[in-house]
Short mmCIF file of C-alpha atoms in Angstrom, two decimals:
data_model
loop_
_atom_site.label_atom_id
_atom_site.label_comp_id
_atom_site.label_asym_id
_atom_site.label_seq_id
_atom_site.Cartn_x
_atom_site.Cartn_y
_atom_site.Cartn_z
CA MET A 1 96.16 110.68 67.66
CA GLY A 2 94.05 107.52 67.28
CA LYS A 3 91.61 105.84 69.55
CA ILE A 4 92.31 104.43 73.02
CA GLY A 5 90.38 101.32 73.97
CA VAL A 6 89.18 101.12 77.56
CA TRP A 7 88.64 97.32 78.55
CA LEU A 8 86.60 97.33 81.78
CA VAL A 9 86.77 94.29 84.07
CA GLY A 10 83.32 94.40 85.65
CA ALA A 11 82.02 96.28 82.66
CA ARG A 12 78.31 96.06 83.77
CA GLY A 13 78.98 97.16 87.38
CA SER A 14 77.81 100.40 88.78
CA VAL A 15 81.13 102.24 88.35
CA ALA A 16 81.76 101.03 84.82
CA THR A 17 78.24 101.79 83.66
CA THR A 18 78.43 105.21 85.23
CA ALA A 19 81.75 105.91 83.45
CA ILE A 20 80.44 104.80 80.11
CA ALA A 21 77.21 106.77 80.40
CA GLY A 22 79.00 109.80 81.72
CA ALA A 23 81.53 109.91 79.00
CA ALA A 24 78.77 109.71 76.44
CA ALA A 25 76.83 112.44 78.12
CA MET A 26 79.88 114.81 78.35
CA ARG A 27 80.82 114.13 74.72
CA ALA A 28 77.28 115.10 73.75
CA GLY A 29 77.26 118.25 75.80
CA LEU A 30 74.54 116.82 78.15
CA ALA A 31 76.54 117.15 81.35
CA ALA A 32 79.21 119.25 82.80
CA ARG A 33 82.67 117.75 83.28
CA THR A 34 82.54 118.08 87.01
CA GLY A 35 84.75 115.61 88.87
CA CYS A 36 87.18 114.88 85.96
CA VAL A 37 90.66 115.97 87.10
CA THR A 38 92.02 115.94 83.56
CA GLU A 39 89.46 118.52 82.54
CA LEU A 40 90.78 121.18 84.91
CA PRO A 41 92.78 124.11 83.48
CA ASP A 42 96.03 122.68 84.93
CA PHE A 43 95.87 119.88 82.30
CA ALA A 44 95.02 121.94 79.26
CA GLY A 45 97.59 121.47 76.65
CA ALA A 46 98.84 118.20 78.18
CA ASP A 47 98.25 116.27 74.98
CA LEU A 48 95.94 113.74 76.63
CA PRO A 49 93.50 111.54 74.57
CA GLY A 50 90.18 113.19 74.47
CA LEU A 51 87.00 111.78 75.84
CA GLU A 52 85.82 111.41 72.15
CA ASP A 53 88.88 109.09 71.68
CA LEU A 54 87.81 106.59 74.34
CA VAL A 55 86.22 103.27 73.00
CA PHE A 56 84.68 101.07 75.73
CA ALA A 57 84.48 97.33 76.02
CA GLY A 58 85.05 94.60 78.74
CA HIS A 59 84.24 91.54 80.62
CA ASP A 60 81.63 90.76 83.21
CA VAL A 61 80.14 87.67 84.91
CA VAL A 62 76.70 89.00 84.79
CA ASP A 63 74.58 89.56 81.72
CA THR A 64 72.29 92.56 82.39
CA PRO A 65 72.65 94.78 79.48
CA LEU A 66 74.23 98.17 79.99
CA VAL A 67 71.02 100.10 79.11
CA LYS A 68 69.05 98.25 81.81
CA ARG A 69 71.86 98.75 84.26
CA ALA A 70 71.92 102.51 83.51
CA GLU A 71 68.11 102.53 84.01
CA HIS A 72 68.46 101.01 87.40
CA LEU A 73 71.10 103.50 88.38
CA ALA A 74 68.93 106.33 87.18
CA ALA A 75 65.93 105.02 89.29
CA ALA A 76 68.38 104.99 92.34
CA GLY A 77 69.36 108.63 91.75
CA VAL A 78 72.90 107.75 90.68
CA LEU A 79 72.40 109.09 87.02
CA PRO A 80 70.03 111.80 85.87
CA SER A 81 66.56 110.36 85.21
CA THR A 82 66.63 111.18 81.46
CA LEU A 83 70.23 110.19 80.80
CA PRO A 84 69.91 106.48 79.86
CA ALA A 85 67.43 107.30 77.02
CA ALA A 86 69.70 110.16 75.87
CA VAL A 87 72.78 107.86 75.50
CA THR A 88 71.04 104.62 74.67
CA ALA A 89 72.99 104.44 71.27
CA GLU A 90 76.32 104.75 72.98
CA LEU A 91 75.45 102.19 75.76
CA GLU A 92 74.32 99.62 73.06
CA ALA A 93 77.53 100.26 71.08
CA ALA A 94 79.62 99.42 74.15
CA GLU A 95 77.27 96.46 75.02
CA ALA A 96 78.10 94.86 71.58
CA ARG A 97 81.79 94.89 72.52
CA LEU A 98 81.34 93.12 75.89
CA ARG A 99 82.29 89.66 76.28
CA PRO A 100 81.56 87.01 79.06
CA ALA A 101 84.33 86.72 81.69
CA PRO A 102 86.20 83.47 81.76
CA ALA A 103 84.71 81.19 84.29
CA GLU A 104 87.88 79.04 84.54
CA GLY A 105 91.38 79.99 85.86
CA GLY A 106 94.87 79.60 84.95
CA ARG A 107 96.34 79.53 81.45
CA SER A 108 93.06 78.79 79.74
CA ALA A 109 91.46 81.94 81.24
CA ILE A 110 94.45 84.13 80.47
CA ASP A 111 94.50 82.83 76.82
CA ARG A 112 90.77 83.79 76.48
CA ILE A 113 91.42 87.24 77.96
CA VAL A 114 94.46 87.69 75.60
CA ALA A 115 92.31 86.70 72.62
CA ASP A 116 89.62 89.15 73.54
CA LEU A 117 91.98 91.99 74.13
CA THR A 118 93.82 91.24 70.85
CA ALA A 119 90.61 91.25 68.87
CA PHE A 120 89.43 94.59 70.50
CA ARG A 121 92.85 96.22 69.94
CA ALA A 122 92.52 95.91 66.24
CA GLY A 123 92.13 99.38 64.78
CA LEU A 124 92.89 101.20 67.96
CA ASP A 125 95.88 103.03 68.89
CA HIS A 126 96.33 101.48 72.32
CA VAL A 127 94.26 99.63 74.97
CA VAL A 128 94.00 100.27 78.73
CA VAL A 129 92.71 97.47 80.86
CA VAL A 130 90.89 98.98 84.02
CA ASN A 131 89.86 96.73 86.80
CA VAL A 132 86.75 97.90 88.43
CA SER A 133 85.47 94.35 89.54
CA SER A 134 84.71 93.16 93.04
CA THR A 135 87.56 93.28 95.65
CA GLU A 136 89.42 90.04 96.21
CA PRO A 137 90.89 88.68 99.41
CA PRO A 138 94.76 89.08 99.80
CA CYS A 139 96.76 86.97 97.38
CA ALA A 140 98.45 83.99 99.11
CA PRO A 141 102.32 84.34 98.77
CA HIS A 142 103.82 81.84 96.38
CA PRO A 143 107.52 81.47 95.24
CA ALA A 144 106.51 81.70 91.60
CA HIS A 145 105.28 85.23 91.99
CA GLU A 146 108.90 86.45 92.50
CA SER A 147 110.05 85.99 88.96
CA LEU A 148 108.50 85.95 85.48
CA ALA A 149 110.41 82.72 84.50
CA ALA A 150 108.97 81.01 87.59
CA LEU A 151 105.42 82.38 87.09
CA GLU A 152 105.09 80.97 83.59
CA GLY A 153 104.74 77.49 85.06
CA ALA A 154 102.41 78.54 87.99
CA LEU A 155 99.80 80.77 86.36
CA ASP A 156 97.11 78.84 88.21
CA THR A 157 98.31 80.52 91.47
CA LEU A 158 97.34 83.95 90.25
CA PRO A 159 94.05 85.46 91.48
CA SER A 160 91.69 86.83 88.81
CA SER A 161 92.87 90.50 89.14
CA ALA A 162 96.55 89.32 88.52
CA GLN A 163 95.47 87.11 85.64
CA TYR A 164 94.04 90.22 83.98
CA ALA A 165 97.30 92.12 84.52
CA TYR A 166 99.37 89.21 83.16
CA ALA A 167 96.96 89.05 80.10
CA ALA A 168 96.95 92.80 79.57
CA PHE A 169 100.78 92.90 79.30
CA ARG A 170 100.87 89.85 77.05
CA ALA A 171 98.36 91.53 74.79
CA GLY A 172 100.30 94.81 74.71
CA CYS A 173 97.95 96.84 76.93
CA GLY A 174 98.36 99.21 79.90
CA PHE A 175 96.74 98.16 83.21
CA VAL A 176 95.09 100.10 86.01
CA ASP A 177 93.74 98.54 89.14
CA PHE A 178 91.01 100.71 90.61
CA THR A 179 90.48 98.05 93.29
CA PRO A 180 92.59 96.84 96.37
CA SER A 181 93.08 93.43 94.73
CA THR A 182 96.47 92.11 93.86
CA GLY A 183 96.40 93.26 90.18
CA ALA A 184 100.04 93.99 88.80
CA ARG A 185 101.53 94.16 92.38
CA LEU A 186 103.68 91.02 92.12
CA PRO A 187 107.42 91.15 91.28
CA ALA A 188 106.82 88.87 88.28
CA LEU A 189 104.22 91.02 86.86
CA ASP A 190 106.19 94.12 87.35
CA GLU A 191 109.00 92.34 85.42
CA LEU A 192 106.64 91.48 82.56
CA ALA A 193 105.35 95.06 82.41
CA ARG A 194 108.87 96.45 82.23
CA THR A 195 109.99 93.83 79.70
CA ALA A 196 106.93 94.49 77.46
CA GLY A 197 107.41 98.24 77.86
CA LEU A 198 103.92 98.80 79.26
CA PRO A 199 102.65 101.13 82.08
CA TYR A 200 100.50 100.14 85.04
CA ALA A 201 98.99 102.03 87.95
CA GLY A 202 97.02 101.33 91.06
CA ARG A 203 95.75 100.22 93.70
CA ASP A 204 92.44 101.16 95.17
CA GLY A 205 90.83 104.26 93.97
CA LYS A 206 90.89 107.15 96.54
CA THR A 207 87.34 108.52 96.48
CA GLY A 208 85.88 109.15 99.92
CA GLU A 209 87.18 108.70 103.44
CA THR A 210 90.78 108.05 102.45
CA LEU A 211 90.82 111.14 100.21
CA LEU A 212 90.10 113.19 103.28
CA ARG A 213 92.73 111.35 105.22
CA SER A 214 95.35 112.11 102.61
CA VAL A 215 94.60 115.75 103.12
CA LEU A 216 94.16 115.88 106.84
CA ALA A 217 96.96 113.51 108.00
CA PRO A 218 99.68 115.82 106.36
CA MET A 219 98.11 118.85 108.08
CA PHE A 220 98.54 117.17 111.59
CA ALA A 221 102.23 116.22 110.71
CA GLN A 222 103.02 119.72 109.33
CA ARG A 223 101.52 121.47 112.39
CA ALA A 224 103.52 119.31 114.70
CA LEU A 225 100.19 117.88 116.26
CA ASN A 226 100.48 114.43 117.65
CA VAL A 227 97.95 111.96 116.40
CA LEU A 228 97.18 109.39 119.14
CA SER A 229 94.39 107.47 117.41
CA TRP A 230 92.41 107.65 114.15
CA SER A 231 89.35 105.38 113.93
CA GLY A 232 86.81 104.99 111.15
CA THR A 233 83.51 103.37 110.49
CA ASN A 234 82.22 102.91 106.91
CA LEU A 235 78.66 101.98 105.99
CA LEU A 236 78.24 100.75 102.49
CA GLY A 237 75.34 99.41 100.33
CA GLY A 238 75.29 97.93 96.85
CA GLY A 239 77.62 95.31 95.40
CA ASP A 240 80.78 96.89 96.94
CA GLY A 241 79.17 96.63 100.39
CA ALA A 242 78.05 93.10 99.80
CA THR A 243 81.63 92.09 98.73
CA LEU A 244 83.28 93.86 101.66
CA ALA A 245 80.95 91.96 104.09
CA ASP A 246 83.33 89.03 103.41
CA PRO A 247 86.25 89.39 105.94
CA GLY A 248 88.86 88.43 103.42
CA ALA A 249 87.82 91.12 100.99
CA ALA A 250 87.45 93.61 103.74
CA SER A 251 91.03 92.99 104.99
CA SER A 252 92.30 94.01 101.52
CA LYS A 253 90.41 97.33 101.68
CA ASN A 254 91.32 98.03 105.35
CA ALA A 255 95.11 97.44 104.55
CA SER A 256 95.00 100.06 101.75
CA LYS A 257 93.03 102.57 103.80
CA GLN A 258 95.49 102.34 106.74
CA GLN A 259 98.46 102.87 104.51
CA VAL A 260 97.61 106.50 103.80
CA LEU A 261 97.90 107.21 107.59
CA SER A 262 101.13 105.58 108.23
CA ARG A 263 102.85 107.04 105.12
CA ASN A 264 101.73 110.55 105.94
CA LEU A 265 102.18 110.48 109.74
CA GLY A 266 105.47 108.54 109.57
CA ARG A 267 104.25 105.81 111.99
CA GLU A 268 101.32 103.63 112.87
CA VAL A 269 98.71 104.96 115.15
CA ASP A 270 96.05 103.32 117.17
CA GLY A 271 92.65 102.83 115.70
CA GLU A 272 90.90 100.58 113.01
CA VAL A 273 88.60 100.89 110.10
CA HIS A 274 85.23 99.04 110.23
CA ILE A 275 83.14 98.32 107.21
CA ASP A 276 79.56 97.56 107.65
CA TYR A 277 77.20 96.37 104.86
CA VAL A 278 73.84 98.26 104.91
CA PRO A 279 71.90 97.04 101.82
CA ALA A 280 69.29 99.83 102.09
CA LEU A 281 72.08 102.48 101.42
CA GLY A 282 72.33 101.22 97.78
CA ASP A 283 75.15 103.07 95.85
CA TRP A 284 75.64 105.54 98.82
CA LYS A 285 78.25 105.33 101.52
CA THR A 286 78.81 107.08 104.83
CA ALA A 287 82.14 107.32 106.58
CA TRP A 288 82.65 108.53 110.22
CA ASP A 289 86.06 109.28 111.50
CA HIS A 290 87.30 110.14 114.92
CA VAL A 291 90.76 111.53 115.45
CA LEU A 292 92.37 111.96 118.95
CA PHE A 293 95.37 114.29 118.87
CA GLU A 294 97.75 116.13 121.28
CA GLY A 295 98.49 119.85 120.91
CA PHE A 296 100.78 122.19 122.81
CA LEU A 297 101.71 121.02 126.37
CA GLY A 298 99.99 117.71 125.73
CA THR A 299 96.39 119.13 125.59
CA ARG A 300 94.14 116.55 123.99
CA MET A 301 91.67 117.49 121.36
CA THR A 302 89.58 115.70 118.71
CA LEU A 303 88.45 116.04 115.09
CA GLN A 304 85.21 114.17 114.06
CA LEU A 305 84.02 114.07 110.55
CA THR A 306 81.30 112.60 108.34
CA TRP A 307 81.58 111.94 104.66
CA GLN A 308 78.52 110.87 102.64
CA GLY A 309 78.87 110.28 98.91
CA CYS A 310 77.72 108.36 95.94
CA ASP A 311 80.34 105.74 95.31
CA SER A 312 79.93 105.28 91.55
CA ALA A 313 79.71 109.15 90.95
CA LEU A 314 82.94 109.52 92.83
CA ALA A 315 84.80 106.83 91.20
CA ALA A 316 83.58 106.97 87.46
CA PRO A 317 85.19 110.31 86.48
CA LEU A 318 88.49 109.06 87.97
CA VAL A 319 88.19 105.94 85.77
CA LEU A 320 87.98 108.22 82.82
CA ASP A 321 90.93 110.31 83.97
CA LEU A 322 93.05 107.28 84.49
CA ALA A 323 92.07 105.76 80.95
CA ARG A 324 93.29 109.12 79.36
CA LEU A 325 96.44 109.40 81.39
CA THR A 326 97.42 105.73 80.88
CA GLY A 327 96.60 106.07 77.25
CA LYS A 328 99.14 108.85 77.08
CA ALA A 329 101.62 106.68 78.96
CA CYS A 330 101.15 103.82 76.47
CA ARG A 331 101.57 106.22 73.60
CA GLU A 332 104.79 107.53 74.97
CA GLY A 333 106.23 104.07 75.83
CA VAL A 334 106.31 104.43 79.58
CA ALA A 335 107.23 101.01 81.13
CA GLY A 336 106.41 99.86 84.75
CA PRO A 337 104.55 101.61 87.50
CA VAL A 338 103.57 105.26 86.92
CA ALA A 339 104.20 106.58 90.48
CA GLU A 340 102.88 110.03 89.44
CA PHE A 341 99.35 108.46 89.20
CA GLY A 342 99.46 107.91 92.91
CA PHE A 343 97.12 111.00 93.24
CA PHE A 344 94.19 108.68 92.45
CA PHE A 345 95.03 105.67 94.76
CA LYS A 346 95.12 104.61 98.51
CA ASP A 347 98.05 102.32 97.89
CA PRO A 348 99.89 103.60 94.85
CA ALA A 349 102.42 101.68 92.89
CA GLY A 350 105.94 103.10 92.62
CA ASP A 351 107.81 105.57 94.67
CA GLY A 352 106.22 108.90 95.19
CA PRO A 353 104.72 111.31 97.85
CA HIS A 354 101.56 110.38 99.72
CA ASP A 355 99.96 113.63 100.68
CA LEU A 356 97.27 114.84 98.17
CA ALA A 357 98.83 118.17 97.46
CA SER A 358 102.22 116.83 96.52
CA GLN A 359 100.65 114.02 94.56
CA TYR A 360 98.64 116.49 92.61
CA ALA A 361 101.77 118.49 91.67
CA ALA A 362 103.51 115.34 90.57
CA LEU A 363 100.58 114.39 88.36
CA ARG A 364 100.44 117.84 86.77
CA GLU A 365 104.15 117.87 86.09
CA TRP A 366 104.02 114.29 84.52
CA ALA A 367 101.21 115.33 82.29
CA HIS A 368 103.06 118.18 80.79
CA ARG A 369 106.61 116.92 80.58
#
C-alpha cells in the first residue's frame, strides 16, 4: 500500500518519543499492542496502514536527541528500562529526519514547514501531520479567519498550530490536532482542507478524566438522573503541567473538557475544572471528580472518582491509531473533518455523537465501509 509519513509537531516531546519508541517495540515483537484501538479485533480487515508502514519525522524547538529523551523516559518509568537500547536504531533513524521548528511566524514560517513536508513526502504514499506540541492560549478572533481568500493576506494572524494546519494542507498532507490548540478549527482552514481534498481531525486527545466523563455523563442522562454539579481537579507534572500553569493555555484545555459534559447532558451544569502544576509528578497525572446528582423524589447522591495515569503511555497509542486512520482517509480521498474520529477527542471536529459507545460504533463503521 505504500508508506505513511507521520510528521510530529513536538517530535522530541514525551508523547512523540513514546509513540516512536512504542511503534518500534511493537514492530519488533518486544511489546504487546495494548492501548492501540486499531489493533482490536473489531478493526481486523479494515485495510488500515500497518505499524510497519509508518515513517516518523517532525519539528521541535528543543534539540535533545530522541535516544536521550527515551532514556529519560525509561528512567522515569514511562518506558520499560531496556527499551531505549533495544530500539536505538529506529530512534536514530527518526532523529535523522527531524528538523528545527521555525522560530519566526507568518508566511516565512509556513514556507519553511511546507518545504520540510514536501521533502519528507518524497517516496511516501501520504503524510499525516500530528500536532503533539504544547497547548496554546485561545486564538484571538480575526475577520481574515472566516475565508481562505481573506486569510492569504493575513497569515501572520495565525497561531503556530494553525500555521501547521495551513502548511499541511498546502503540502498535500492530512492533519490531526491532538492538543486543544486552534489547529484546523478556523473556517478558512476548513475551506482549504476541502478545496485540497484532504482530511483533518481533532481536537484534544481524550485520555483520562474526560474519557471517563464521556462514559459516565451518558449514563446519568440515560437513567434520568439529574446532574446538579460536576467538579474536577487535575494534578499534572512534566511539560504539559508546566504549560497549563499558564492561565491562557489552561483556558483552552478547560473549555474542551467542559464540552463533553454539556454535549452529553444536554445543558451546562455547575462546577469547574482546576488544573494544578505539581512538578514532582513528572509524566503522571491525577484527576479527582465530584458529581452531585438527584435521583427519584429529589434524593441527592454523589459520585466521586480518582483517575491516576501516565499521560504519555495513554496518549502515544492513540497517536499511532490516528496516524493509521488518517493515512487511510488520505488514501481514500476524504476531504474536510472526519467526524467519525471523534472517539479520540474531547472537542471533535465535524458532526457526530459525543458518548463514547456511539463514537466507537461510528469509528468502527467508518473503518470498514
